[in-house]
Amino acid sequence: MSKIRAAITGVHGYLPDYILTNAELEQMVDTNDQWIQTRTGIQERRILKGEGKGTSTMGIEAVKGLLEKTGTAPEEISLMICATVTPDMQFPDTANLIADAVGIRNGFCFDLHAACSGFLYALTTASRFIESGGHKKVIVIGADKMSSIVDYTDRSTCILFGDGAAAVMLEPDTEGFGLRDSLLRSDGAGHVFLYQKAGGSRYPAQPETVARREHFVYQNGAPVFKAAVSGMAEVVGQVMQRNGLSVDDVSWVVPHQANRRIIEQVARMASFPLEKMMINIHKFGNTTAATIPLCLWEWENRLKPGDNLILTAFGGGFTWGAIYVKWAY
Ligand code: UT7
């Protein structure tokens, strides 16, 4: 029997309506549109507004749309993984909250935290369940409400991030489509450059941690930038080499959207023309775990069965990786 692989058979996303422009950020911190655009490529990002709305609010919309467009009943889903660093609560997992809202009750659901590489880690994990033969329909979500952990007085981070969610359906395939290779890496030594200090077990929420603004994202951007470029270029090269893929064989590279200059440098190092790079950072900024599935959603109508895609990401941890997917529809 031919090998069972996990094919992506649908994708759907959700972006909040509110648009936070560079002009509005100019009113909030000492920055300007020109700096933001030339240093990051970002023009605007979406923000989820409203009391009591969390990452699950967006995940629910993405999953509802995915179930509808793939004609799937919630009872058919045996596993759902939500990649996020901004769960609604410490526990239960946001995946459980989404499952409850959409009626998924015949499977198991959990969150996976791997920052900006979360979607790649979750996609790889979910694929192993499909490849085992024991699961027929599995959902992977990438969702983050970054505005809940961004310090809007810190100009070096508040211009970067946005909110969004997107989800993919995975089903078994024996025709050669689907996830064909995955190379995931992590290096915990990177934790000093990108983290949210308080709110976990080491520094639980206290008036002092709030006063010291420790519940927000801290980033030392320059070392993260350097490690992101070299890390992604390296794993993209390795995945292509071990699968015998040339630049011409690859239809699209789907990079994490953290900074347009990072994407351009990875493209240059891996010898890809920019036309093959999916880029929408100008519209949505860095939505952390959601960037890659949001790109797939936006490009869905341009993808054809058999297209070779290389997904790649780098983020907090450090975590990074590259995945080779043969598009199935
Ligand atoms: O997705 C997770 C992984 N994250 C990433 O991949 C992000 C990686 N890092 C980056 O994208 C970039 O490092 C940033 C966009 C965060 C920063 O860009 P940079 O070119 O590395 O700038 P910098 O931090 O070296 O700062 C250069 C200057 C500084 O001023 P001085 O010290 O030279 O006077 C900053 O204070 O730019 C200043 N600056 C700003 N100026 C205007 C920093 N942020 C701003 C701002 N507006 N928003």
mmCIF file of C-alpha atoms and ligand atoms in Angstrom:
data_model
loop_
_atom_site.group_PDB
_atom_site.id
_atom_site.type_symbol
_atom_site.label_atom_id
_atom_site.label_comp_id
_atom_site.label_asym_id
_atom_site.label_seq_id
_atom_site.Cartn_x
_atom_site.Cartn_y
_atom_site.Cartn_z
ATOM 1 C CA MET A 1 0.000 0.000 0.000
ATOM 2 C CA SER A 2 1.272 3.515 -0.750
ATOM 3 C CA LYS A 3 2.255 5.687 2.152
ATOM 4 C CA ILE A 4 -0.497 7.644 3.897
ATOM 5 C CA ARG A 5 0.231 11.357 3.950
ATOM 6 C CA ALA A 6 -1.678 14.280 5.465
ATOM 7 C CA ALA A 7 -3.140 16.381 2.660
ATOM 8 C CA ILE A 8 -4.457 19.877 3.241
ATOM 9 C CA THR A 9 -8.017 19.727 1.861
ATOM 10 C CA GLY A 10 -9.284 23.154 2.912
ATOM 11 C CA VAL A 11 -8.248 26.419 4.528
ATOM 12 C CA HIS A 12 -10.214 29.274 6.017
ATOM 13 C CA GLY A 13 -9.258 32.395 7.913
ATOM 14 C CA TYR A 14 -10.628 35.222 9.978
ATOM 15 C CA LEU A 15 -9.342 38.763 10.369
ATOM 16 C CA PRO A 16 -10.936 41.321 12.684
ATOM 17 C CA ASP A 17 -12.420 44.417 11.031
ATOM 18 C CA TYR A 18 -10.487 47.087 12.920
ATOM 19 C CA ILE A 19 -7.496 48.375 10.936
ATOM 20 C CA LEU A 20 -4.622 49.857 12.945
ATOM 21 C CA THR A 21 -2.706 52.043 10.508
ATOM 22 C CA ASN A 22 0.807 53.443 10.726
ATOM 23 C CA ALA A 23 -0.814 56.883 10.942
ATOM 24 C CA GLU A 24 -2.676 55.871 14.110
ATOM 25 C CA LEU A 25 0.536 54.419 15.599
ATOM 26 C CA GLU A 26 2.216 57.789 14.926
ATOM 27 C CA GLN A 27 -0.290 59.254 17.403
ATOM 28 C CA MET A 28 0.558 56.606 20.031
ATOM 29 C CA VAL A 29 4.381 56.395 19.991
ATOM 30 C CA ASP A 30 7.362 58.252 18.546
ATOM 31 C CA THR A 31 7.404 56.592 15.119
ATOM 32 C CA ASN A 32 6.550 57.369 11.537
ATOM 33 C CA ASP A 33 5.063 55.648 8.519
ATOM 34 C CA GLN A 34 8.290 55.865 6.557
ATOM 35 C CA TRP A 35 10.369 54.142 9.275
ATOM 36 C CA ILE A 36 7.804 51.387 9.715
ATOM 37 C CA GLN A 37 7.460 50.739 5.995
ATOM 38 C CA THR A 38 11.158 50.794 5.168
ATOM 39 C CA ARG A 39 12.264 48.760 8.229
ATOM 40 C CA THR A 40 9.395 46.218 8.253
ATOM 41 C CA GLY A 41 7.186 46.545 5.130
ATOM 42 C CA ILE A 42 4.073 46.876 7.317
ATOM 43 C CA GLN A 43 1.344 49.382 6.382
ATOM 44 C CA GLU A 44 -1.486 48.210 8.620
ATOM 45 C CA ARG A 45 -2.620 45.370 10.886
ATOM 46 C CA ARG A 46 -5.946 44.093 12.221
ATOM 47 C CA ILE A 47 -6.941 44.393 15.881
ATOM 48 C CA LEU A 48 -9.656 42.401 17.669
ATOM 49 C CA LYS A 49 -11.634 44.906 19.718
ATOM 50 C CA GLY A 50 -14.368 44.227 22.236
ATOM 51 C CA GLU A 51 -14.814 43.175 25.847
ATOM 52 C CA GLY A 52 -14.325 39.462 26.469
ATOM 53 C CA LYS A 53 -13.088 38.642 22.978
ATOM 54 C CA GLY A 54 -10.047 36.416 22.768
ATOM 55 C CA THR A 55 -8.068 34.236 20.409
ATOM 56 C CA SER A 56 -10.926 31.715 20.403
ATOM 57 C CA THR A 57 -13.272 34.380 18.995
ATOM 58 C CA MET A 58 -11.200 34.394 15.804
ATOM 59 C CA GLY A 59 -10.471 30.653 15.868
ATOM 60 C CA ILE A 60 -14.187 29.881 16.077
ATOM 61 C CA GLU A 61 -14.876 31.922 12.942
ATOM 62 C CA ALA A 62 -12.001 30.273 11.063
ATOM 63 C CA VAL A 63 -13.097 26.747 12.019
ATOM 64 C CA LYS A 64 -16.797 27.392 11.335
ATOM 65 C CA GLY A 65 -15.906 28.643 7.845
ATOM 66 C CA LEU A 66 -13.591 25.672 7.286
ATOM 67 C CA LEU A 67 -16.234 23.109 8.291
ATOM 68 C CA GLU A 68 -18.767 24.801 6.042
ATOM 69 C CA LYS A 69 -16.601 25.098 2.950
ATOM 70 C CA THR A 70 -15.307 21.506 3.217
ATOM 71 C CA GLY A 71 -18.791 20.115 3.938
ATOM 72 C CA THR A 72 -17.586 18.565 7.193
ATOM 73 C CA ALA A 73 -19.780 17.834 10.203
ATOM 74 C CA PRO A 74 -18.170 18.696 13.574
ATOM 75 C CA GLU A 75 -18.634 15.051 14.707
ATOM 76 C CA GLU A 76 -16.205 13.925 11.987
ATOM 77 C CA ILE A 77 -13.265 15.773 13.564
ATOM 78 C CA SER A 78 -11.152 13.443 15.716
ATOM 79 C CA LEU A 79 -8.358 15.874 16.580
ATOM 80 C CA MET A 80 -7.923 19.649 16.576
ATOM 81 C CA ILE A 81 -4.710 21.460 17.504
ATOM 82 C CA CYS A 82 -4.572 25.205 18.081
ATOM 83 C CA ALA A 83 -1.160 26.831 17.777
ATOM 84 C CA THR A 84 -1.114 30.026 19.821
ATOM 85 C CA VAL A 85 0.903 32.045 22.343
ATOM 86 C CA THR A 86 -2.121 34.101 23.331
ATOM 87 C CA PRO A 87 -4.591 31.534 24.674
ATOM 88 C CA ASP A 88 -7.881 32.898 26.013
ATOM 89 C CA MET A 89 -6.869 31.617 29.460
ATOM 90 C CA GLN A 90 -3.974 29.700 31.029
ATOM 91 C CA PHE A 91 -6.324 26.719 30.957
ATOM 92 C CA PRO A 92 -8.396 25.138 29.559
ATOM 93 C CA ASP A 93 -6.819 25.182 26.125
ATOM 94 C CA THR A 94 -8.219 27.527 23.508
ATOM 95 C CA ALA A 95 -8.682 24.501 21.225
ATOM 96 C CA ASN A 96 -11.237 23.183 23.757
ATOM 97 C CA LEU A 97 -13.108 26.482 23.777
ATOM 98 C CA ILE A 98 -13.220 26.549 19.977
ATOM 99 C CA ALA A 99 -14.329 22.900 19.850
ATOM 100 C CA ASP A 100 -17.143 23.586 22.295
ATOM 101 C CA ALA A 101 -18.407 26.557 20.284
ATOM 102 C CA VAL A 102 -18.433 24.703 16.948
ATOM 103 C CA GLY A 103 -19.720 21.377 18.319
ATOM 104 C CA ILE A 104 -16.613 19.183 18.062
ATOM 105 C CA ARG A 105 -17.191 16.522 20.717
ATOM 106 C CA ASN A 106 -15.972 13.235 19.215
ATOM 107 C CA GLY A 107 -12.263 13.867 19.406
ATOM 108 C CA PHE A 108 -9.500 15.459 21.450
ATOM 109 C CA CYS A 109 -8.196 18.992 21.227
ATOM 110 C CA PHE A 110 -5.181 20.783 22.604
ATOM 111 C CA ASP A 111 -3.031 23.889 22.250
ATOM 112 C CA LEU A 112 0.546 23.944 21.081
ATOM 113 C CA HIS A 113 2.902 26.779 21.988
ATOM 114 C CA ALA A 114 5.793 27.352 19.633
ATOM 115 C CA ALA A 115 5.403 31.087 19.013
ATOM 116 C CA CYS A 116 5.792 32.062 15.364
ATOM 117 C CA SER A 117 6.660 28.467 14.393
ATOM 118 C CA GLY A 118 3.512 27.173 16.107
ATOM 119 C CA PHE A 119 1.646 26.416 12.908
ATOM 120 C CA LEU A 120 4.550 24.370 11.506
ATOM 121 C CA TYR A 121 4.937 22.426 14.760
ATOM 122 C CA ALA A 122 1.163 21.794 14.924
ATOM 123 C CA LEU A 123 0.920 20.809 11.266
ATOM 124 C CA THR A 124 3.751 18.295 11.699
ATOM 125 C CA THR A 125 2.233 16.883 14.904
ATOM 126 C CA ALA A 126 -1.237 16.572 13.372
ATOM 127 C CA SER A 127 0.176 14.925 10.257
ATOM 128 C CA ARG A 128 1.663 12.109 12.331
ATOM 129 C CA PHE A 129 -1.843 11.237 13.599
ATOM 130 C CA ILE A 130 -3.158 11.120 10.014
ATOM 131 C CA GLU A 131 -0.154 9.043 8.876
ATOM 132 C CA SER A 132 -0.860 6.546 11.689
ATOM 133 C CA GLY A 133 -4.042 5.617 9.862
ATOM 134 C CA GLY A 134 -6.151 6.289 12.940
ATOM 135 C CA HIS A 135 -7.487 9.740 12.022
ATOM 136 C CA LYS A 136 -9.521 10.784 8.986
ATOM 137 C CA LYS A 137 -10.216 14.473 9.592
ATOM 138 C CA VAL A 138 -7.978 16.702 11.662
ATOM 139 C CA ILE A 139 -7.950 20.494 12.018
ATOM 140 C CA VAL A 140 -4.892 22.643 12.658
ATOM 141 C CA ILE A 141 -5.417 26.257 13.705
ATOM 142 C CA GLY A 142 -2.909 29.095 13.904
ATOM 143 C CA ALA A 143 -4.408 31.948 15.929
ATOM 144 C CA ASP A 144 -3.099 34.850 17.963
ATOM 145 C CA LYS A 145 -4.517 37.973 19.525
ATOM 146 C CA MET A 146 -1.128 39.654 19.743
ATOM 147 C CA SER A 147 -2.742 42.960 20.734
ATOM 148 C CA SER A 148 -3.407 41.351 24.141
ATOM 149 C CA ILE A 149 0.344 41.098 24.904
ATOM 150 C CA VAL A 150 1.731 44.059 22.941
ATOM 151 C CA ASP A 151 2.896 47.159 24.813
ATOM 152 C CA TYR A 152 1.485 50.114 22.887
ATOM 153 C CA THR A 153 4.044 52.395 24.524
ATOM 154 C CA ASP A 154 6.995 50.387 23.105
ATOM 155 C CA ARG A 155 7.640 51.578 19.548
ATOM 156 C CA SER A 156 10.038 48.747 18.775
ATOM 157 C CA THR A 157 7.352 46.058 19.119
ATOM 158 C CA CYS A 158 3.904 47.684 18.865
ATOM 159 C CA ILE A 159 4.310 48.451 15.175
ATOM 160 C CA LEU A 160 4.988 44.815 14.324
ATOM 161 C CA PHE A 161 2.067 42.726 15.487
ATOM 162 C CA GLY A 162 -1.566 42.138 14.530
ATOM 163 C CA ASP A 163 -4.428 39.760 15.314
ATOM 164 C CA GLY A 164 -5.775 36.955 13.130
ATOM 165 C CA ALA A 165 -6.580 33.263 12.812
ATOM 166 C CA ALA A 166 -6.705 30.608 10.116
ATOM 167 C CA ALA A 167 -7.324 26.859 10.065
ATOM 168 C CA VAL A 168 -6.590 23.971 7.699
ATOM 169 C CA MET A 169 -8.287 20.599 7.274
ATOM 170 C CA LEU A 170 -6.041 17.542 7.024
ATOM 171 C CA GLU A 171 -7.156 14.240 5.477
ATOM 172 C CA PRO A 172 -5.314 11.049 4.504
ATOM 173 C CA ASP A 173 -3.989 10.822 0.945
ATOM 174 C CA THR A 174 -2.204 7.985 -0.812
ATOM 175 C CA GLU A 175 -1.651 9.697 -4.179
ATOM 176 C CA GLY A 176 1.502 11.572 -3.160
ATOM 177 C CA PHE A 177 -0.151 14.835 -2.098
ATOM 178 C CA GLY A 178 0.177 16.380 1.331
ATOM 179 C CA LEU A 179 2.927 16.878 3.873
ATOM 180 C CA ARG A 180 6.009 15.181 2.425
ATOM 181 C CA ASP A 181 8.766 16.407 4.725
ATOM 182 C CA SER A 182 9.238 18.472 7.839
ATOM 183 C CA LEU A 183 12.386 19.791 9.483
ATOM 184 C CA LEU A 184 11.750 21.438 12.837
ATOM 185 C CA ARG A 185 14.369 22.961 15.099
ATOM 186 C CA SER A 186 14.610 24.746 18.422
ATOM 187 C CA ASP A 187 17.356 26.401 20.433
ATOM 188 C CA GLY A 188 16.353 27.465 23.918
ATOM 189 C CA ALA A 189 19.380 29.740 24.183
ATOM 190 C CA GLY A 190 17.297 32.176 22.116
ATOM 191 C CA HIS A 191 14.835 32.716 24.971
ATOM 192 C CA VAL A 192 16.696 35.811 26.177
ATOM 193 C CA PHE A 193 15.911 37.746 22.993
ATOM 194 C CA LEU A 194 12.139 37.279 22.712
ATOM 195 C CA TYR A 195 9.789 36.541 25.590
ATOM 196 C CA GLN A 196 6.854 37.543 27.758
ATOM 197 C CA LYS A 197 8.367 37.540 31.233
ATOM 198 C CA ALA A 198 5.397 37.462 33.606
ATOM 199 C CA GLY A 199 2.092 35.653 33.853
ATOM 200 C CA GLY A 200 3.527 32.141 33.996
ATOM 201 C CA SER A 201 4.578 30.098 37.025
ATOM 202 C CA ARG A 202 7.954 31.814 37.455
ATOM 203 C CA TYR A 203 6.576 35.331 37.755
ATOM 204 C CA PRO A 204 2.819 35.065 38.373
ATOM 205 C CA ALA A 205 0.698 38.166 37.892
ATOM 206 C CA GLN A 206 1.284 40.657 40.731
ATOM 207 C CA PRO A 207 0.723 44.397 40.939
ATOM 208 C CA GLU A 208 4.536 44.719 40.601
ATOM 209 C CA THR A 209 4.743 42.653 37.401
ATOM 210 C CA VAL A 210 1.979 44.756 35.895
ATOM 211 C CA ALA A 211 3.665 47.989 36.990
ATOM 212 C CA ARG A 212 6.933 46.811 35.414
ATOM 213 C CA ARG A 213 5.048 46.055 32.139
ATOM 214 C CA GLU A 214 6.288 42.452 32.255
ATOM 215 C CA HIS A 215 3.115 40.969 30.789
ATOM 216 C CA PHE A 216 4.040 42.320 27.374
ATOM 217 C CA VAL A 217 6.238 40.998 24.576
ATOM 218 C CA TYR A 218 9.909 41.881 24.986
ATOM 219 C CA GLN A 219 12.107 41.626 21.913
ATOM 220 C CA ASN A 220 15.712 42.477 21.161
ATOM 221 C CA GLY A 221 15.040 42.759 17.440
ATOM 222 C CA ALA A 222 18.465 42.739 15.814
ATOM 223 C CA PRO A 223 19.698 39.302 17.025
ATOM 224 C CA VAL A 224 16.269 37.811 16.298
ATOM 225 C CA PHE A 225 16.401 39.253 12.780
ATOM 226 C CA LYS A 226 19.829 37.722 12.129
ATOM 227 C CA ALA A 227 18.919 34.316 13.533
ATOM 228 C CA ALA A 228 15.625 34.313 11.609
ATOM 229 C CA VAL A 229 17.313 34.893 8.259
ATOM 230 C CA SER A 230 20.049 32.304 8.725
ATOM 231 C CA GLY A 231 17.740 29.776 10.431
ATOM 232 C CA MET A 232 15.038 29.838 7.758
ATOM 233 C CA ALA A 233 17.470 29.934 4.831
ATOM 234 C CA GLU A 234 19.279 26.897 6.258
ATOM 235 C CA VAL A 235 16.239 24.664 6.822
ATOM 236 C CA VAL A 236 14.640 25.658 3.501
ATOM 237 C CA GLY A 237 17.875 24.648 1.757
ATOM 238 C CA GLN A 238 18.074 21.360 3.654
ATOM 239 C CA VAL A 239 14.463 20.390 2.945
ATOM 240 C CA MET A 240 14.868 21.196 -0.741
ATOM 241 C CA GLN A 241 18.127 19.287 -0.987
ATOM 242 C CA ARG A 242 16.940 16.125 0.731
ATOM 243 C CA ASN A 243 13.817 16.066 -1.468
ATOM 244 C CA GLY A 244 15.704 16.757 -4.683
ATOM 245 C CA LEU A 245 13.861 20.034 -5.264
ATOM 246 C CA SER A 246 15.293 22.876 -7.335
ATOM 247 C CA VAL A 247 14.011 26.458 -7.175
ATOM 248 C CA ASP A 248 12.083 25.759 -10.409
ATOM 249 C CA ASP A 249 10.333 22.763 -8.816
ATOM 250 C CA VAL A 250 8.899 24.918 -6.027
ATOM 251 C CA SER A 251 5.747 26.893 -6.888
ATOM 252 C CA TRP A 252 5.577 28.946 -3.697
ATOM 253 C CA VAL A 253 7.523 29.635 -0.534
ATOM 254 C CA VAL A 254 5.180 30.471 2.348
ATOM 255 C CA PRO A 255 7.295 32.375 4.881
ATOM 256 C CA HIS A 256 6.302 33.548 8.339
ATOM 257 C CA GLN A 257 5.477 37.261 8.057
ATOM 258 C CA ALA A 258 7.639 38.988 10.694
ATOM 259 C CA ASN A 259 9.475 41.548 8.597
ATOM 260 C CA ARG A 260 9.510 42.069 4.821
ATOM 261 C CA ARG A 261 13.295 42.495 4.913
ATOM 262 C CA ILE A 262 13.666 39.067 6.549
ATOM 263 C CA ILE A 263 11.555 37.516 3.776
ATOM 264 C CA GLU A 264 13.618 39.289 1.104
ATOM 265 C CA GLN A 265 16.903 38.122 2.618
ATOM 266 C CA VAL A 266 15.711 34.516 2.942
ATOM 267 C CA ALA A 267 14.585 34.637 -0.705
ATOM 268 C CA ARG A 268 17.977 35.948 -1.762
ATOM 269 C CA MET A 269 19.931 33.355 0.241
ATOM 270 C CA ALA A 270 17.780 30.488 -1.066
ATOM 271 C CA SER A 271 17.857 31.923 -4.640
ATOM 272 C CA PHE A 272 14.085 32.416 -4.904
ATOM 273 C CA PRO A 273 12.613 35.261 -6.950
ATOM 274 C CA LEU A 274 10.340 37.422 -4.796
ATOM 275 C CA GLU A 275 7.392 36.520 -7.075
ATOM 276 C CA LYS A 276 7.469 33.024 -5.560
ATOM 277 C CA MET A 277 7.261 34.302 -1.978
ATOM 278 C CA MET A 278 3.780 34.705 -0.513
ATOM 279 C CA ILE A 279 3.843 38.144 1.146
ATOM 280 C CA ASN A 280 0.937 39.890 2.861
ATOM 281 C CA ILE A 281 2.755 41.456 5.819
ATOM 282 C CA HIS A 282 1.881 44.948 4.530
ATOM 283 C CA LYS A 283 -1.802 44.274 5.308
ATOM 284 C CA PHE A 284 -1.707 42.190 8.496
ATOM 285 C CA GLY A 285 1.697 42.604 10.191
ATOM 286 C CA ASN A 286 2.958 39.700 12.280
ATOM 287 C CA THR A 287 0.031 37.569 13.477
ATOM 288 C CA THR A 288 2.449 34.984 14.997
ATOM 289 C CA ALA A 289 0.939 31.471 14.582
ATOM 290 C CA ALA A 290 -1.589 32.705 12.010
ATOM 291 C CA THR A 291 0.710 34.149 9.341
ATOM 292 C CA ILE A 292 1.287 30.985 7.290
ATOM 293 C CA PRO A 293 -2.311 29.656 7.173
ATOM 294 C CA LEU A 294 -3.528 33.209 6.444
ATOM 295 C CA CYS A 295 -1.211 33.253 3.413
ATOM 296 C CA LEU A 296 -2.529 29.845 2.275
ATOM 297 C CA TRP A 297 -6.080 31.181 2.624
ATOM 298 C CA GLU A 298 -5.327 34.300 0.598
ATOM 299 C CA TRP A 299 -3.520 32.355 -2.150
ATOM 300 C CA GLU A 300 -5.922 29.372 -2.126
ATOM 301 C CA ASN A 301 -7.519 30.210 -5.477
ATOM 302 C CA ARG A 302 -4.140 30.459 -7.186
ATOM 303 C CA LEU A 303 -2.890 27.070 -5.948
ATOM 304 C CA LYS A 304 -3.163 23.954 -8.132
ATOM 305 C CA PRO A 305 -2.991 20.230 -7.334
ATOM 306 C CA GLY A 306 0.640 19.151 -7.418
ATOM 307 C CA ASP A 307 2.097 22.569 -6.589
ATOM 308 C CA ASN A 308 5.157 22.179 -4.377
ATOM 309 C CA LEU A 309 5.059 24.541 -1.388
ATOM 310 C CA ILE A 310 7.804 25.214 1.149
ATOM 311 C CA LEU A 311 6.479 26.616 4.423
ATOM 312 C CA THR A 312 9.026 28.222 6.744
ATOM 313 C CA ALA A 313 8.970 30.114 10.031
ATOM 314 C CA PHE A 314 11.184 31.419 12.828
ATOM 315 C CA GLY A 315 10.167 32.717 16.226
ATOM 316 C CA GLY A 316 10.425 32.858 19.986
ATOM 317 C CA GLY A 317 12.179 29.993 21.707
ATOM 318 C CA PHE A 318 14.004 30.079 19.354
ATOM 319 C CA THR A 319 11.885 27.782 17.226
ATOM 320 C CA TRP A 320 12.073 27.387 13.485
ATOM 321 C CA GLY A 321 11.485 25.004 10.644
ATOM 322 C CA ALA A 322 10.550 24.227 7.067
ATOM 323 C CA ILE A 323 7.870 21.929 5.668
ATOM 324 C CA TYR A 324 7.443 20.557 2.146
ATOM 325 C CA VAL A 325 3.797 20.197 1.118
ATOM 326 C CA LYS A 326 2.430 19.010 -2.220
ATOM 327 C CA TRP A 327 -0.848 20.903 -2.630
ATOM 328 C CA ALA A 328 -3.806 18.563 -3.068
ATOM 329 C CA TYR A 329 -6.636 20.603 -4.650
HETATM 330 O O1 UT7 B 1 8.109 36.819 14.588
HETATM 331 C C1 UT7 B 1 8.981 36.558 15.620
HETATM 332 C C2 UT7 B 1 10.352 36.850 15.209
HETATM 333 N N1 UT7 B 1 10.560 38.253 15.167
HETATM 334 C C3 UT7 B 1 11.231 38.774 14.167
HETATM 335 O O2 UT7 B 1 11.605 38.067 13.272
HETATM 336 C C4 UT7 B 1 11.556 40.244 14.227
HETATM 337 C C5 UT7 B 1 13.017 40.440 13.942
HETATM 338 N N2 UT7 B 1 13.470 41.783 14.110
HETATM 339 C C6 UT7 B 1 13.065 42.826 13.310
HETATM 340 O O3 UT7 B 1 12.226 42.671 12.463
HETATM 341 C C7 UT7 B 1 13.769 44.152 13.478
HETATM 342 O O4 UT7 B 1 14.881 43.996 14.302
HETATM 343 C C8 UT7 B 1 12.852 45.277 14.016
HETATM 344 C C9 UT7 B 1 11.831 45.683 12.979
HETATM 345 C C10 UT7 B 1 12.183 44.810 15.299
HETATM 346 C C11 UT7 B 1 13.712 46.511 14.335
HETATM 347 O O5 UT7 B 1 14.385 46.931 13.168
HETATM 348 P P1 UT7 B 1 15.953 47.211 13.203
HETATM 349 O O6 UT7 B 1 16.324 47.662 11.861
HETATM 350 O O7 UT7 B 1 16.620 45.985 13.736
HETATM 351 O O8 UT7 B 1 16.035 48.417 14.190
HETATM 352 P P2 UT7 B 1 16.818 48.543 15.573
HETATM 353 O O9 UT7 B 1 16.100 47.795 16.637
HETATM 354 O O10 UT7 B 1 18.273 48.223 15.351
HETATM 355 O O11 UT7 B 1 16.673 50.072 15.819
HETATM 356 C C12 UT7 B 1 17.243 51.041 14.934
HETATM 357 C C13 UT7 B 1 16.810 52.418 15.392
HETATM 358 C C14 UT7 B 1 16.967 52.652 16.888
HETATM 359 O O12 UT7 B 1 17.342 53.989 17.103
HETATM 360 P P3 UT7 B 1 18.843 54.372 17.439
HETATM 361 O O13 UT7 B 1 19.180 53.613 18.694
HETATM 362 O O14 UT7 B 1 19.652 53.916 16.262
HETATM 363 O O15 UT7 B 1 18.785 55.844 17.625
HETATM 364 C C15 UT7 B 1 15.565 52.440 17.406
HETATM 365 O O16 UT7 B 1 15.337 53.146 18.604
HETATM 366 O O17 UT7 B 1 15.415 52.587 15.112
HETATM 367 C C16 UT7 B 1 14.733 53.008 16.292
HETATM 368 N N3 UT7 B 1 13.386 52.483 16.256
HETATM 369 C C17 UT7 B 1 12.359 53.155 15.721
HETATM 370 N N4 UT7 B 1 12.282 54.359 15.137
HETATM 371 C C18 UT7 B 1 11.084 54.758 14.688
HETATM 372 C C19 UT7 B 1 12.942 51.287 16.712
HETATM 373 N N5 UT7 B 1 11.612 51.194 16.494
HETATM 374 C C20 UT7 B 1 11.242 52.341 15.887
HETATM 375 C C21 UT7 B 1 10.017 52.804 15.399
HETATM 376 N N6 UT7 B 1 9.984 54.018 14.804
HETATM 377 N N7 UT7 B 1 8.887 52.094 15.496
#
